[in-house]
CSV table of C-alpha atoms and ligand atoms in Angstrom, one decimal:
chain,number,residue,atom,x,y,z
Y,1,UNK,CA,-54.7,-7.1,-23.7
Y,2,UNK,CA,-56.0,-6.2,-20.2
Y,3,UNK,CA,-57.6,-2.9,-19.5
Y,4,UNK,CA,-58.8,-1.7,-16.2
Y,5,UNK,CA,-62.0,0.1,-16.4
Y,6,UNK,CA,-63.0,3.0,-13.9
Y,7,UNK,CA,-66.8,4.4,-13.9
Y,8,UNK,CA,-68.1,7.1,-11.5
Y,9,UNK,CA,-70.6,8.6,-13.5
Y,10,UNK,CA,-73.7,8.8,-11.1
Y,11,UNK,CA,-74.0,6.8,-8.1
Y,12,UNK,CA,-71.8,3.7,-8.6
Y,13,UNK,CA,-68.2,3.4,-7.9
Y,14,UNK,CA,-67.2,0.8,-10.2
Y,15,UNK,CA,-64.0,-1.0,-11.5
Y,16,UNK,CA,-63.1,-4.0,-13.6
Y,17,UNK,CA,-60.3,-5.7,-15.4
Y,18,UNK,CA,-61.6,-7.0,-18.9
Y,19,UNK,CA,-59.2,-9.1,-21.4
Y,20,UNK,CA,-59.4,-8.2,-25.0
Y,21,UNK,CA,-62.6,-6.2,-24.6
Y,22,UNK,CA,-64.9,-9.3,-23.9
Y,23,UNK,CA,-63.8,-11.5,-21.1
Y,24,UNK,CA,-64.4,-10.2,-17.7
Y,25,UNK,CA,-61.9,-10.9,-15.1
Y,26,UNK,CA,-63.4,-9.1,-12.2
Y,27,UNK,CA,-66.3,-6.6,-12.0
Y,28,UNK,CA,-66.7,-4.6,-8.5
Y,29,UNK,CA,-69.3,-2.1,-7.9
Y,30,UNK,CA,-69.8,0.3,-4.9
Y,31,UNK,CA,-73.2,1.7,-4.6
Y,32,UNK,CA,-74.5,4.6,-2.7
Y,33,UNK,CA,-78.0,3.9,-3.9
Y,34,UNK,CA,-79.5,3.3,-0.4
Y,35,UNK,CA,-78.8,6.6,0.8
Y,36,UNK,CA,-80.5,8.3,-2.2
Y,37,UNK,CA,-83.7,6.2,-1.6
Y,38,UNK,CA,-84.3,8.5,1.4
Y,39,UNK,CA,-84.4,11.8,-1.0
Y,40,UNK,CA,-86.5,10.2,-3.8
Y,41,UNK,CA,-83.4,10.4,-6.6
Y,42,UNK,CA,-79.5,10.8,-6.4
Y,43,UNK,CA,-78.3,13.5,-4.3
Y,44,UNK,CA,-75.1,15.1,-6.5
Y,45,UNK,CA,-72.9,16.0,-3.5
Y,46,UNK,CA,-73.5,12.7,-1.5
Y,47,UNK,CA,-72.6,10.6,-4.6
Y,48,UNK,CA,-69.6,12.5,-5.1
Y,49,UNK,CA,-68.4,12.1,-1.7
Y,50,UNK,CA,-69.1,8.2,-1.5
Y,51,UNK,CA,-67.0,8.3,-5.0
Y,52,UNK,CA,-64.2,9.5,-3.1
Y,53,UNK,CA,-64.3,7.3,-0.2
Y,54,UNK,CA,-64.9,4.1,-2.4
Y,55,UNK,CA,-62.8,4.6,-5.3
Y,56,UNK,CA,-59.3,3.2,-4.2
Y,57,UNK,CA,-60.6,0.2,-2.6
Y,58,UNK,CA,-62.7,-0.6,-5.4
Y,59,UNK,CA,-60.1,-0.5,-7.9
Y,60,UNK,CA,-57.8,-2.5,-5.3
Y,61,UNK,CA,-60.7,-5.0,-5.3
Y,62,UNK,CA,-60.7,-5.2,-8.8
Y,63,UNK,CA,-57.3,-5.8,-9.5
Y,64,UNK,CA,-57.1,-8.5,-6.7
Y,65,UNK,CA,-60.2,-10.3,-7.5
Y,66,UNK,CA,-58.8,-10.5,-11.4
Y,67,UNK,CA,-55.3,-11.7,-9.9
Y,68,UNK,CA,-53.3,-8.9,-11.5
Y,69,UNK,CA,-51.1,-6.0,-10.2
Y,70,UNK,CA,-51.1,-2.7,-11.6
Y,71,UNK,CA,-47.8,-3.5,-13.5
Y,72,UNK,CA,-49.9,-6.6,-15.5
Y,73,UNK,CA,-52.8,-4.1,-16.9
Y,74,UNK,CA,-51.9,-2.8,-20.4
Y,75,UNK,CA,-54.2,0.6,-19.9
Y,76,UNK,CA,-56.5,2.3,-17.8
Y,77,UNK,CA,-59.9,3.4,-19.1
Y,78,UNK,CA,-62.3,5.9,-17.6
Y,79,UNK,CA,-65.8,7.4,-18.1
Y,80,UNK,CA,-65.3,11.1,-18.8
Y,81,UNK,CA,-68.7,11.8,-19.8
Y,82,UNK,CA,-71.6,12.5,-19.8
Y,83,UNK,CA,-72.8,12.5,-15.9
Y,84,UNK,CA,-72.7,14.4,-12.9
Y,85,UNK,CA,-69.8,16.3,-13.0
Y,86,UNK,CA,-68.7,16.0,-9.3
Y,87,UNK,CA,-68.7,12.0,-9.5
Y,88,UNK,CA,-67.1,12.2,-13.0
Y,89,UNK,CA,-64.3,14.0,-11.8
Y,90,UNK,CA,-63.6,11.6,-9.0
Y,91,UNK,CA,-63.0,8.7,-11.6
Y,92,UNK,CA,-61.0,11.0,-14.1
Y,93,UNK,CA,-58.7,12.3,-11.4
Y,94,UNK,CA,-58.1,8.9,-9.9
Y,95,UNK,CA,-57.6,7.4,-13.3
Y,96,UNK,CA,-55.3,10.0,-14.4
Y,97,UNK,CA,-53.0,9.7,-11.5
Y,98,UNK,CA,-53.0,6.0,-11.9
Y,99,UNK,CA,-52.3,6.1,-15.4
Y,100,UNK,CA,-49.4,8.8,-15.0
Y,101,UNK,CA,-48.0,6.5,-11.8
Y,102,UNK,CA,-48.1,3.3,-13.4
Y,103,UNK,CA,-47.0,4.5,-16.8
Y,104,UNK,CA,-49.8,3.1,-18.8
Y,105,UNK,CA,-52.1,4.5,-21.4
Y,106,UNK,CA,-55.3,6.5,-20.7
Y,107,UNK,CA,-58.3,5.9,-22.4
Y,108,UNK,CA,-61.4,8.1,-22.3
Y,109,UNK,CA,-64.7,6.6,-22.7
Y,110,UNK,CA,-68.0,7.8,-23.2
Y,111,UNK,CA,-70.5,6.4,-21.0
Y,112,UNK,CA,-73.2,5.5,-23.2
Y,113,UNK,CA,-70.7,3.9,-25.7
Y,114,UNK,CA,-70.0,1.9,-22.8
Y,115,UNK,CA,-73.5,1.1,-22.2
Y,116,UNK,CA,-73.5,-0.2,-25.9
Y,117,UNK,CA,-70.3,-2.4,-24.9
Y,118,UNK,CA,-72.2,-4.2,-22.3
Y,119,UNK,CA,-73.4,-6.4,-25.1
Y,120,UNK,CA,-69.9,-7.3,-25.9
Y,121,UNK,CA,-69.3,-8.8,-22.7
Y,122,UNK,CA,-71.7,-11.9,-22.8
Y,123,UNK,CA,-72.5,-12.2,-26.7
Y,124,UNK,CA,-70.7,-12.7,-29.8
Y,125,UNK,CA,-72.4,-9.5,-31.4
Y,126,UNK,CA,-70.2,-7.3,-33.8
Y,127,UNK,CA,-71.1,-3.7,-35.2
Y,128,UNK,CA,-72.9,-3.0,-37.6
Y,129,UNK,CA,-76.0,-3.0,-35.7
Y,130,UNK,CA,-78.7,-0.7,-34.6
Y,131,UNK,CA,-79.1,0.0,-30.6
Y,132,UNK,CA,-81.6,1.3,-28.5
Y,133,UNK,CA,-79.8,2.9,-26.0
Y,134,UNK,CA,-82.3,3.9,-22.8
Y,135,UNK,CA,-80.8,4.9,-19.3
Y,136,UNK,CA,-81.8,7.4,-16.8
Y,137,UNK,CA,-80.4,10.2,-18.6
Y,138,UNK,CA,-80.9,9.4,-22.5
Y,139,UNK,CA,-83.0,7.6,-25.1
Y,140,UNK,CA,-81.3,7.5,-28.2
Y,141,UNK,CA,-81.5,5.2,-31.3
Y,142,UNK,CA,-78.2,4.7,-32.7
Y,143,UNK,CA,-76.4,3.4,-35.7
Y,144,UNK,CA,-73.3,1.5,-34.3
Y,145,UNK,CA,-71.4,1.6,-37.7
Y,146,UNK,CA,-68.3,0.2,-36.4
Y,147,UNK,CA,-66.6,-0.2,-32.5
Y,148,UNK,CA,-65.8,3.6,-32.3
Y,149,UNK,CA,-68.2,5.1,-35.2
Y,150,UNK,CA,-72.0,5.7,-34.1
Y,151,UNK,CA,-74.7,8.0,-35.5
Y,152,UNK,CA,-78.0,9.1,-33.8
Y,153,UNK,CA,-81.0,8.2,-36.0
Y,154,UNK,CA,-83.4,9.4,-33.0
Y,155,UNK,CA,-83.4,10.8,-29.7
Y,156,UNK,CA,-86.0,12.3,-27.0
Y,157,UNK,CA,-86.6,15.8,-27.0
Y,158,UNK,CA,-87.5,16.1,-23.3
Y,159,UNK,CA,-87.1,13.4,-20.5
Y,160,UNK,CA,-85.2,10.1,-21.1
Y,161,UNK,CA,-87.5,7.0,-21.0
Y,162,UNK,CA,-85.7,5.9,-17.4
Y,163,UNK,CA,-86.1,9.5,-16.1
Y,164,UNK,CA,-90.0,9.6,-17.0
Y,165,UNK,CA,-90.4,6.2,-15.2
Y,166,UNK,CA,-88.4,7.3,-12.0
Y,167,UNK,CA,-90.6,10.6,-11.6
Y,168,UNK,CA,-93.9,8.6,-12.7
Y,169,UNK,CA,-92.8,6.2,-9.8
Y,170,UNK,CA,-92.4,8.9,-7.1
Y,171,UNK,CA,-95.8,10.2,-8.0
Y,172,UNK,CA,-97.1,6.7,-7.5
Y,173,UNK,CA,-95.3,6.7,-4.3
Y,174,UNK,CA,-93.2,3.5,-5.3
Y,175,UNK,CA,-89.3,3.2,-3.9
Y,176,UNK,CA,-86.6,4.9,-6.0
Y,177,UNK,CA,-85.4,3.8,-8.4
Y,178,UNK,CA,-89.0,4.3,-10.0
Y,179,UNK,CA,-88.3,2.3,-13.2
Y,180,UNK,CA,-87.1,-1.0,-11.4
Y,181,UNK,CA,-90.4,-0.5,-9.2
Y,182,UNK,CA,-92.8,-0.1,-12.3
Y,183,UNK,CA,-91.3,-3.0,-13.7
Y,184,UNK,CA,-92.2,-5.2,-10.6
Y,185,UNK,CA,-95.5,-3.9,-9.4
Y,186,UNK,CA,-96.7,-3.9,-13.3
Y,187,UNK,CA,-97.0,-7.7,-13.3
Y,188,UNK,CA,-100.1,-7.3,-10.9
Y,189,UNK,CA,-101.6,-4.8,-13.0
Y,190,UNK,CA,-104.0,-4.3,-16.0
Y,191,UNK,CA,-102.0,-2.7,-18.9
Y,192,UNK,CA,-105.0,-1.5,-20.9
Y,193,UNK,CA,-106.6,0.1,-17.7
Y,194,UNK,CA,-105.6,3.8,-18.6
Y,195,UNK,CA,-105.0,5.5,-21.8
Y,196,UNK,CA,-101.7,7.2,-22.9
Y,197,UNK,CA,-101.1,9.2,-25.9
Y,198,UNK,CA,-98.2,8.7,-28.6
Y,199,UNK,CA,-96.4,11.6,-29.2
Y,200,UNK,CA,-95.3,11.9,-32.8
Y,201,UNK,CA,-93.1,14.5,-34.4
Y,202,UNK,CA,-93.8,16.1,-37.7
Y,203,UNK,CA,-89.9,16.3,-38.7
Y,204,UNK,CA,-88.8,13.1,-37.3
Y,205,UNK,CA,-90.4,9.4,-37.2
Y,206,UNK,CA,-87.7,8.6,-35.1
Y,207,UNK,CA,-87.6,11.1,-32.0
Y,208,UNK,CA,-89.0,10.6,-28.5
Y,209,UNK,CA,-91.2,12.7,-26.2
Y,210,UNK,CA,-91.8,11.1,-22.7
Y,211,UNK,CA,-92.5,14.2,-20.8
Y,212,UNK,CA,-96.2,14.3,-21.7
Y,213,UNK,CA,-96.8,10.6,-20.8
Y,214,UNK,CA,-95.3,11.3,-17.2
Y,215,UNK,CA,-97.6,14.4,-17.0
Y,216,UNK,CA,-100.2,11.9,-17.4
Y,217,UNK,CA,-99.7,10.1,-14.8
Y,218,UNK,CA,-99.3,12.8,-12.5
Y,219,UNK,CA,-102.8,14.1,-13.7
Y,220,UNK,CA,-104.5,10.8,-13.3
Y,221,UNK,CA,-102.9,10.9,-9.5
Y,222,UNK,CA,-104.1,14.4,-8.9
Y,223,UNK,CA,-107.6,13.9,-10.7
Y,224,UNK,CA,-107.9,10.7,-8.2
Y,225,UNK,CA,-106.8,12.8,-5.3
Y,226,UNK,CA,-109.2,15.6,-5.9
Y,227,UNK,CA,-112.3,13.4,-5.8
Y,228,UNK,CA,-111.1,11.6,-2.9
Y,229,UNK,CA,-110.4,8.3,-4.6
Y,230,UNK,CA,-107.1,6.2,-4.7
Y,231,UNK,CA,-105.8,5.5,-7.9
Y,232,UNK,CA,-105.1,1.9,-8.8
Y,233,UNK,CA,-101.1,2.0,-8.7
Y,234,UNK,CA,-100.5,-1.6,-10.3
Y,235,UNK,CA,-102.6,-0.7,-13.0
Y,236,UNK,CA,-101.5,2.8,-13.9
Y,237,UNK,CA,-98.0,1.3,-13.5
Y,238,UNK,CA,-98.6,-1.2,-16.0
Y,239,UNK,CA,-100.5,1.1,-18.4
Y,240,UNK,CA,-97.7,3.6,-18.2
Y,241,UNK,CA,-95.1,1.0,-18.6
Y,242,UNK,CA,-97.1,-0.1,-21.6
Y,243,UNK,CA,-96.8,3.0,-23.2
Y,244,UNK,CA,-93.2,4.1,-22.6
Y,245,UNK,CA,-92.3,0.6,-24.3
Y,246,UNK,CA,-94.7,0.7,-27.2
Y,247,UNK,CA,-93.2,4.2,-27.9
Y,248,UNK,CA,-89.8,3.2,-27.8
Y,249,UNK,CA,-90.3,0.3,-29.9
Y,250,UNK,CA,-92.7,1.8,-32.8
Y,251,UNK,CA,-89.9,4.3,-33.6
Y,252,UNK,CA,-86.9,1.4,-33.3
Y,253,UNK,CA,-88.7,-0.8,-35.5
Y,254,UNK,CA,-89.4,1.8,-37.9
Y,255,UNK,CA,-85.6,2.8,-38.1
Y,256,UNK,CA,-84.5,-0.5,-38.3
Y,257,UNK,CA,-86.8,-1.4,-41.3
Y,258,UNK,CA,-85.8,2.0,-43.0
Y,259,UNK,CA,-82.2,1.6,-42.4
Y,260,UNK,CA,-82.1,-1.8,-43.3
Y,261,UNK,CA,-80.4,-3.2,-40.2
Y,262,UNK,CA,-81.3,-7.0,-39.1
Y,263,UNK,CA,-79.4,-7.0,-36.1
Y,264,UNK,CA,-80.8,-5.1,-32.9
Y,265,UNK,CA,-79.4,-4.5,-29.6
Y,266,UNK,CA,-80.8,-3.0,-26.4
Y,267,UNK,CA,-78.6,-1.1,-23.8
Y,268,UNK,CA,-78.7,1.3,-20.8
Y,269,UNK,CA,-80.5,0.8,-17.3
Y,270,UNK,CA,-84.1,0.7,-18.8
Y,271,UNK,CA,-82.8,-2.2,-21.0
Y,272,UNK,CA,-83.2,-4.5,-18.0
Y,273,UNK,CA,-86.9,-3.8,-18.1
Y,274,UNK,CA,-88.7,-7.2,-18.8
Y,275,UNK,CA,-91.6,-5.7,-20.8
Y,276,UNK,CA,-89.1,-4.0,-23.2
Y,277,UNK,CA,-87.1,-7.2,-23.4
Y,278,UNK,CA,-89.9,-9.5,-24.2
Y,279,UNK,CA,-91.6,-6.8,-26.9
Y,280,UNK,CA,-88.1,-6.5,-28.4
Y,281,UNK,CA,-88.0,-10.1,-29.0
Y,282,UNK,CA,-91.6,-10.3,-30.2
Y,283,UNK,CA,-90.7,-7.7,-33.1
Y,284,UNK,CA,-87.4,-9.5,-33.7
Y,285,UNK,CA,-89.1,-13.0,-34.1
Y,286,UNK,CA,-91.7,-11.5,-36.2
Y,287,UNK,CA,-89.0,-10.0,-39.0
Y,288,UNK,CA,-86.6,-12.8,-38.3
Y,289,UNK,CA,-84.1,-10.2,-36.9
Y,290,UNK,CA,-81.0,-10.8,-34.3
Y,291,UNK,CA,-81.6,-9.5,-31.0
Y,292,UNK,CA,-78.9,-9.2,-28.5
Y,293,UNK,CA,-79.5,-7.8,-25.0
Y,294,UNK,CA,-77.2,-7.2,-22.1
Y,295,UNK,CA,-76.9,-9.9,-19.4
Y,296,UNK,CA,-78.7,-8.1,-16.5
Y,297,UNK,CA,-75.7,-7.4,-14.3
Y,298,UNK,CA,-74.1,-5.6,-17.0
Y,299,UNK,CA,-77.7,-3.4,-17.7
Y,300,UNK,CA,-77.0,-0.8,-14.7
Y,301,UNK,CA,-73.7,1.1,-14.6
Y,302,UNK,CA,-70.5,-0.9,-14.2
Y,303,UNK,CA,-66.9,-0.6,-15.2
Y,304,UNK,CA,-66.7,-3.8,-17.3
Y,305,UNK,CA,-68.4,-2.0,-20.1
Y,306,UNK,CA,-66.0,0.8,-19.7
Y,307,UNK,CA,-62.9,-1.2,-20.1
Y,308,UNK,CA,-64.7,-3.4,-23.0
Y,309,UNK,CA,-65.6,-0.2,-25.1
Y,310,UNK,CA,-62.0,1.3,-23.8
Y,311,UNK,CA,-60.4,-1.6,-25.6
Y,312,UNK,CA,-61.9,-0.7,-28.9
Y,313,UNK,CA,-61.1,3.0,-28.5
Y,314,UNK,CA,-57.5,2.0,-27.7
Y,315,UNK,CA,-57.5,-0.2,-30.6
Y,316,UNK,CA,-58.8,3.0,-32.9
Y,317,UNK,CA,-56.1,5.1,-31.7
Y,318,UNK,CA,-57.9,7.1,-28.8
Y,319,UNK,CA,-55.6,8.2,-26.0
Y,320,UNK,CA,-55.9,11.0,-23.2
Y,321,UNK,CA,-53.1,12.8,-21.3
Y,322,UNK,CA,-53.3,14.4,-17.8
Y,323,UNK,CA,-55.1,17.2,-19.4
Y,324,UNK,CA,-58.1,15.1,-19.7
Y,325,UNK,CA,-60.9,16.6,-18.3
Y,326,UNK,CA,-64.8,15.6,-17.3
Y,327,UNK,CA,-67.9,16.9,-19.1
Y,328,UNK,CA,-71.2,16.8,-17.7
Y,329,UNK,CA,-72.7,16.5,-21.5
Y,330,UNK,CA,-71.0,15.2,-24.5
Y,331,UNK,CA,-72.7,13.7,-27.8
Y,332,UNK,CA,-72.1,10.2,-28.0
Y,333,UNK,CA,-71.2,10.7,-31.8
Y,334,UNK,CA,-68.5,13.2,-30.6
Y,335,UNK,CA,-64.9,10.9,-30.6
Y,336,UNK,CA,-62.2,12.1,-28.1
Y,337,UNK,CA,-59.6,14.3,-29.5
Y,338,UNK,CA,-56.6,15.6,-27.1
K,401,KG4,O1,-77.8,3.2,-17.5
K,401,KG4,P1,-78.2,3.5,-15.7
K,401,KG4,O2,-77.8,2.6,-15.0
K,401,KG4,O3,-77.7,5.0,-15.4
K,401,KG4,C1,-78.0,6.0,-16.5
K,401,KG4,O4,-76.7,6.1,-16.8
K,401,KG4,O5,-78.7,6.7,-16.2
K,401,KG4,O6,-79.8,3.8,-15.9
K,401,KG4,C2,-80.4,4.0,-14.8
K,401,KG4,C3,-82.1,3.9,-15.0
K,401,KG4,C4,-83.1,4.6,-14.1
K,401,KG4,O7,-83.7,5.3,-14.6
K,401,KG4,C5,-83.9,3.2,-13.5
K,401,KG4,O8,-85.1,3.4,-13.3
K,401,KG4,C6,-83.9,2.4,-14.9
K,401,KG4,O9,-82.4,2.6,-15.7
K,401,KG4,N1,-84.1,1.2,-14.7
K,401,KG4,C7,-85.2,0.4,-15.2
K,401,KG4,C8,-85.2,-0.9,-14.8
K,401,KG4,N2,-83.8,-1.2,-14.0
K,401,KG4,C9,-83.1,-0.1,-14.2
K,401,KG4,N3,-86.0,0.5,-15.9
K,401,KG4,C10,-87.1,0.0,-16.2
K,401,KG4,N4,-87.3,-1.2,-15.8
K,401,KG4,C11,-86.2,-1.8,-14.8
K,401,KG4,N5,-86.2,-3.2,-14.8
K,402,ZN,ZN1,-75.7,4.5,-17.5
């Protein structure tokens, strides 16, 4: 079964064709990242406009490079939530029109479920497993019970890990996105040079808080400025990245032990982080657990992951009609119902 996936939740306009949820036949991405760099973050209006300009060409290219016509596609899967509403609407409206015109089933896909599915594109992993979903907008520990049944074990109560990395990167004067810049520059720094708190909650051992860590970076930079000194950017980056990764993994390891999961998975843009990948591998080795991480090309936003999750949603009976809407927020554990 060939599924055409469409993704436009943030600044990537993407389309892909995936066979039976696992085999990528094409994966096309157009990004407006370079334009957003000028502003230090994604500008929603610019992102929506670029999606509208690129989407038909990107979909055409995805079909062409997969060597198939619209008629040979079995269904259209599209990200309908969560994300920037103006961006999501471009993909949703395009997918609705295409599905209607070509008389194909339409499958709505939750963006974060798509990130989890990025692991199905290159690995043999199957649920159940425990997944750390870390992106620009979310940080969740998710029990993936089946391809379409997920339960949130822990979540951030304020900033997402990626958001904290991006904001800290901006304070440190590093290019957007800060997460990528901090990953790179941290190799040159001393990760024990600066101290960071490890926030804990009395009522949950699995929830996260990253805003305090981010504020600590801002304070270190401002204090140095007030004294007329300059902060050591590689050292502060490395120490902050260590703190973020330590926080993520303390709770993730605890959740795996408490809930008895022996298969661990990373997903989302931040899963490209070299320290996070290395440290998760160490934990898995220590316990004899199996670790799956997405290939670097599937860590960030792409449509192959949407087509993959779309396949499993389709098998479970999920369908949308032309009344499908886009939603800026939507819990990952909520299944789609018309
Ligand atoms: O999943 P994603 O592409 O978009 C969202 O769904 O949010 O994630 C984007 C986030 C950004 O915060 C970016 O800084 C972060 O992923 N990111 C990284 C790395 N690559 C991307 N963070 C740390 N290290 C990286 N190598
Ligand atoms: Zn994403």
